[in-house]
């Protein structure tokens, strides 16, 4: 970890305690001067993790660049709920073109700024997991490969929520979606599929890749700030619970995001030039069941006798992540 | 005047327009154009320009969209499959009102895969909301690009300059290449209508529901209708700056007293002018109407040029499968009350040479009413008939294209033997 985290062990969370910090160490979100890049009045569902993450990320990017950010947005929930014409919730320069081309459009914006000598203006592109790992994957890989000066942010809620919760290449195994129903002997999404986009981004050797969670605001803001310190292609992958698609209580969004991290299913990491340089160790490790149970999309794993066999397979996925990234440090280490 | 390849002439004309972002994805036959521009960026001859090698045509148009929205003059080129692959972004650029300029090196669309010239690609996106200009020769191709940037930026619409693949792109002709001084005096720097600017933030590309979508579309239509006035004005100004005429809506040739008027687009217009001269020597009053602006369609200018015609023949390098001519349909609509019969000749598909003698014979007979509603020029009837027979006889008759290629080869062998 290249920075010293403030520790608030007494409450078990990093999300509180700003008032205990020196003003310079407080989050951007805690400041009255934050941009509110995605301001109130938009049409996101109650408890939307994506709306939360988008504001966190863009306010941090605006703070890091002195307000010189241009945003390119892929089609999806975020675009639809934020701009029902003639209203817009964006308090920054914002462009939406298509579902699968946000990375390429962002490359175009970056090229235009370069041609015009506007090195002060920075480009952030953003989309959901469908727009990132599936339909926009080709253009995203092109952006990475050319190392264009863009921060691309994926808000991953693990399915196509905007069209009614269909499976994407980011849907986890066993999760129920409208196209992977909880039916038959292997209910929900199948095992052994899907893309690990942070790893794919790292394989491009781009300057900076990180994962972040809406449950860890300090860490998320640090990673955005860090990303803006680099030139070239950067990738930030944020897990954003979706009460609609995950069939979870709207008050549970941040808790579920934290459990995803603490179970080891969503490791928090940073990589530079293709190499992992930092991970967030699990201070308080939980079993995957604690994360899965509150989510209706996994209800079929716990109904009646339940499916302990499937839960065990998901636990294996978490264990593999923990071992791979060294998320649990042995005592005395 | 320089003896120069069409693609090189276009590349130089585009470079003289000082594009700020050029994106390139290779597809035959447009490659020479972007290669040449890329080289000019490398040497610094074209300054302040970002040249981007993208990973697909979809990305090429998307990069152009982003660049244009950020206030840069953006250019790309494509053809055929590439145009279809970027089709979603082609519509999007028009919907956003972004003045992107693109060269379309017209080429057939597969299957069967075919790299040679026809107009199917341009026809596939005729309703996308772009201005579509067709070049008759390489001088026109070079000059139309200079006018295209001017038109696009004046009207805030994207403009596609269509030039026949290989026939023009790879042909060496004498071309007066637009000079930097001339272009600078004709084309002011790009001043966008709206731009992505952190100091004056706007949201571009918002969702529009039923309450305003029709109005947005109507405005797009109104802009293209306005282009019908703007295009001749720009051509006129171009004439004053460059001393030669190019562009405009239509180019009539000997139509004033013509009994038969042949309508066409692109390089075949030159062939048709020769045929008209030839037939006039035999006493038949033939004229040619070249369509320079296909979208917006210049209905009034077409009607005026066809006023005295007794027969109208439309020669097309594309058609609407299962119906007939595309341009013919537009011409027929434009003719309105004019009663002259109209016949379509589909010619030059997939690079098939347009045989002047065959075409002249068809046109010659047209006044006697010998032309069918739709004629496929030089169609190899026996080969088609044999395949139709095969298809009728057996369900698993095999792939038609391959069957017919075999038949054509055996026909050729029989002729040699």
Coordinates of N, CA and C in Angstrom, one line a residue, chain A residues 169-247:
Chain A
X169 N -21.0 -10.9 -19.6 CA -19.8 -11.6 -19.4 C -19.1 -11.3 -18.0
X170 N -19.9 -10.6 -17.2 CA -19.4 -10.3 -15.8 C -20.3 -10.9 -14.8
X171 N -21.3 -11.6 -15.2 CA -22.2 -12.2 -14.2 C -21.5 -13.3 -13.5
X172 N -21.6 -13.4 -12.2 CA -20.9 -14.5 -11.5 C -21.6 -15.8 -11.6
X173 N -20.9 -16.9 -11.3 CA -21.5 -18.2 -11.4 C -22.6 -18.3 -10.4
X174 N -23.7 -19.1 -10.8 CA -24.8 -19.4 -10.0 C -25.8 -18.2 -9.9
X175 N -25.5 -17.0 -10.3 CA -26.4 -15.9 -10.2 C -27.6 -16.1 -11.1
X176 N -28.7 -15.8 -10.6 CA -29.9 -15.8 -11.4 C -30.0 -14.5 -12.2
X177 N -30.2 -14.6 -13.5 CA -30.6 -13.4 -14.3 C -31.8 -13.9 -15.2
X178 N -32.3 -12.9 -15.9 CA -33.5 -13.3 -16.8 C -33.1 -14.3 -17.9
X179 N -31.8 -14.4 -18.2 CA -31.4 -15.3 -19.2 C -30.6 -16.5 -18.6
X180 N -30.4 -16.5 -17.3 CA -29.8 -17.6 -16.6 C -30.7 -17.9 -15.4
X181 N -31.9 -18.4 -15.7 CA -32.9 -18.6 -14.6 C -32.4 -19.6 -13.6
X182 N -33.0 -19.5 -12.4 CA -32.6 -20.5 -11.4 C -33.5 -21.8 -11.6
X183 N -33.2 -22.4 -12.7 CA -34.0 -23.6 -13.1 C -33.1 -24.8 -13.4
X184 N -33.6 -26.0 -13.2 CA -32.8 -27.2 -13.6 C -31.7 -27.5 -12.6
X185 N -30.9 -28.6 -12.9 CA -30.0 -29.1 -11.9 C -28.8 -28.1 -11.7
X186 N -28.5 -27.2 -12.6 CA -27.4 -26.2 -12.4 C -28.0 -24.8 -12.5
X187 N -28.8 -24.4 -11.5 CA -29.5 -23.1 -11.6 C -28.6 -21.9 -11.6
X188 N -29.1 -20.9 -12.3 CA -28.3 -19.7 -12.4 C -27.2 -19.7 -13.5
X189 N -26.3 -18.7 -13.4 CA -25.2 -18.7 -14.4 C -24.2 -19.8 -14.2
X190 N -23.7 -20.3 -15.4 CA -22.8 -21.4 -15.3 C -21.4 -21.0 -14.7
X191 N -20.7 -22.0 -14.2 CA -19.3 -21.8 -13.7 C -18.4 -21.9 -14.9
X192 N -17.2 -21.2 -14.7 CA -16.2 -21.4 -15.7 C -16.3 -20.4 -16.9
X193 N -17.2 -19.4 -16.8 CA -17.3 -18.5 -17.9 C -17.0 -17.1 -17.3
X194 N -17.1 -16.1 -18.2 CA -16.9 -14.7 -17.8 C -15.5 -14.2 -17.9
X195 N -15.4 -12.9 -17.9 CA -14.1 -12.3 -18.1 C -13.6 -11.5 -16.9
X196 N -12.3 -11.7 -16.6 CA -11.7 -10.9 -15.5 C -11.1 -9.7 -16.2
X197 N -11.8 -8.6 -16.3 CA -11.4 -7.5 -17.0 C -10.2 -6.8 -16.4
X198 N -10.1 -6.6 -15.1 CA -8.9 -6.0 -14.6 C -7.6 -6.8 -15.0
X199 N -7.7 -8.1 -15.0 CA -6.5 -8.9 -15.4 C -6.3 -8.7 -16.9
X200 N -7.3 -8.6 -17.7 CA -7.2 -8.4 -19.2 C -6.5 -7.0 -19.4
X201 N -7.0 -6.1 -18.6 CA -6.4 -4.7 -18.8 C -4.9 -4.7 -18.4
X202 N -4.6 -5.5 -17.3 CA -3.2 -5.6 -16.9 C -2.4 -6.2 -18.0
X203 N -3.0 -7.2 -18.7 CA -2.2 -7.9 -19.8 C -1.9 -7.0 -20.9
X204 N -2.6 -5.8 -21.1 CA -2.2 -4.8 -22.1 C -1.0 -4.0 -21.7
X205 N -0.6 -4.2 -20.4 CA 0.6 -3.5 -19.9 C 0.4 -2.0 -19.8
X206 N -0.9 -1.5 -19.6 CA -1.2 -0.1 -19.5 C -0.6 0.5 -18.2
X207 N -0.5 1.8 -18.1 CA 0.2 2.4 -16.9 C -0.5 2.0 -15.6
X208 N -1.8 2.0 -15.5 CA -2.5 1.8 -14.2 C -3.8 1.1 -14.4
X209 N -4.0 0.1 -13.5 CA -5.2 -0.6 -13.4 C -5.6 -0.7 -11.9
X210 N -6.8 -0.6 -11.6 CA -7.2 -0.7 -10.2 C -8.6 -1.2 -10.1
X211 N -8.9 -1.9 -8.9 CA -10.3 -2.2 -8.6 C -10.7 -1.4 -7.4
X212 N -12.0 -1.1 -7.2 CA -12.4 -0.3 -6.1 C -13.8 -0.7 -5.7
X213 N -14.2 -0.2 -4.6 CA -15.6 -0.6 -4.0 C -16.2 0.7 -3.5
X214 N -17.6 0.7 -3.7 CA -18.3 1.9 -3.1 C -18.3 1.8 -1.6
X215 N -17.9 0.7 -1.0 CA -17.9 0.5 0.4 C -16.6 1.1 1.0
X216 N -15.6 1.5 0.2 CA -14.4 2.0 0.7 C -14.0 3.3 0.0
X217 N -14.6 4.3 0.5 CA -14.5 5.6 -0.2 C -13.1 6.2 -0.2
X218 N -12.4 6.1 0.9 CA -11.0 6.6 0.9 C -10.2 5.9 -0.2
X219 N -10.3 4.6 -0.2 CA -9.5 3.8 -1.2 C -9.9 4.2 -2.6
X220 N -11.2 4.3 -2.9 CA -11.7 4.6 -4.2 C -11.2 5.9 -4.7
X221 N -11.3 6.9 -3.8 CA -10.9 8.3 -4.2 C -9.4 8.3 -4.4
X222 N -8.6 7.6 -3.5 CA -7.2 7.5 -3.7 C -6.8 6.9 -5.1
X223 N -7.6 5.9 -5.5 CA -7.2 5.3 -6.8 C -7.6 6.2 -8.0
X224 N -8.7 6.9 -7.8 CA -9.0 7.9 -8.9 C -7.9 8.9 -9.0
X225 N -7.5 9.4 -7.9 CA -6.5 10.5 -7.8 C -5.2 9.9 -8.4
X226 N -4.8 8.7 -8.0 CA -3.6 8.0 -8.5 C -3.7 7.9 -10.0
X227 N -4.9 7.4 -10.5 CA -5.1 7.2 -11.9 C -4.8 8.5 -12.7
X228 N -5.3 9.6 -12.1 CA -5.2 10.9 -12.8 C -3.8 11.4 -12.8
X229 N -2.9 10.8 -12.0 CA -1.5 11.2 -12.0 C -0.7 10.6 -13.2
X230 N -1.3 9.6 -13.8 CA -0.7 9.0 -15.0 C -1.2 9.6 -16.3
X231 N -0.4 9.5 -17.3 CA -0.8 9.8 -18.7 C -0.9 8.4 -19.4
X232 N -1.8 8.3 -20.4 CA -2.0 7.1 -21.1 C -3.2 6.4 -20.6
X233 N -3.4 5.1 -21.0 CA -4.6 4.4 -20.7 C -4.6 3.9 -19.3
X234 N -5.7 4.1 -18.6 CA -5.9 3.7 -17.2 C -7.3 3.0 -17.1
X235 N -7.3 2.1 -16.2 CA -8.6 1.3 -16.1 C -9.0 1.2 -14.6
X236 N -10.2 1.5 -14.3 CA -10.7 1.4 -12.9 C -12.0 0.6 -13.0
X237 N -12.0 -0.5 -12.2 CA -13.2 -1.4 -12.2 C -13.8 -1.3 -10.8
X238 N -15.0 -0.8 -10.8 CA -15.7 -0.6 -9.5 C -16.9 -1.5 -9.4
X239 N -17.0 -2.3 -8.3 CA -18.1 -3.2 -8.1 C -19.3 -2.4 -7.5
X240 N -20.4 -2.4 -8.2 CA -21.6 -1.6 -7.8 C -22.8 -2.5 -7.6
X241 N -23.2 -2.8 -6.4 CA -24.4 -3.6 -6.2 C -25.6 -2.9 -6.8
X242 N -26.5 -3.7 -7.2 CA -27.7 -3.2 -7.9 C -29.0 -3.9 -7.2
X243 N -29.7 -3.1 -6.4 CA -30.8 -3.7 -5.7 C -31.8 -4.4 -6.6
X244 N -32.0 -3.8 -7.8 CA -33.0 -4.4 -8.8 C -32.5 -5.8 -9.3
X245 N -31.3 -5.8 -9.7 CA -30.8 -7.1 -10.3 C -30.3 -8.1 -9.3
X246 N -29.8 -7.6 -8.2 CA -29.3 -8.5 -7.2 C -30.5 -9.0 -6.2
X247 N -31.6 -8.3 -6.4 CA -32.8 -8.6 -5.5 C -32.3 -8.5 -4.1

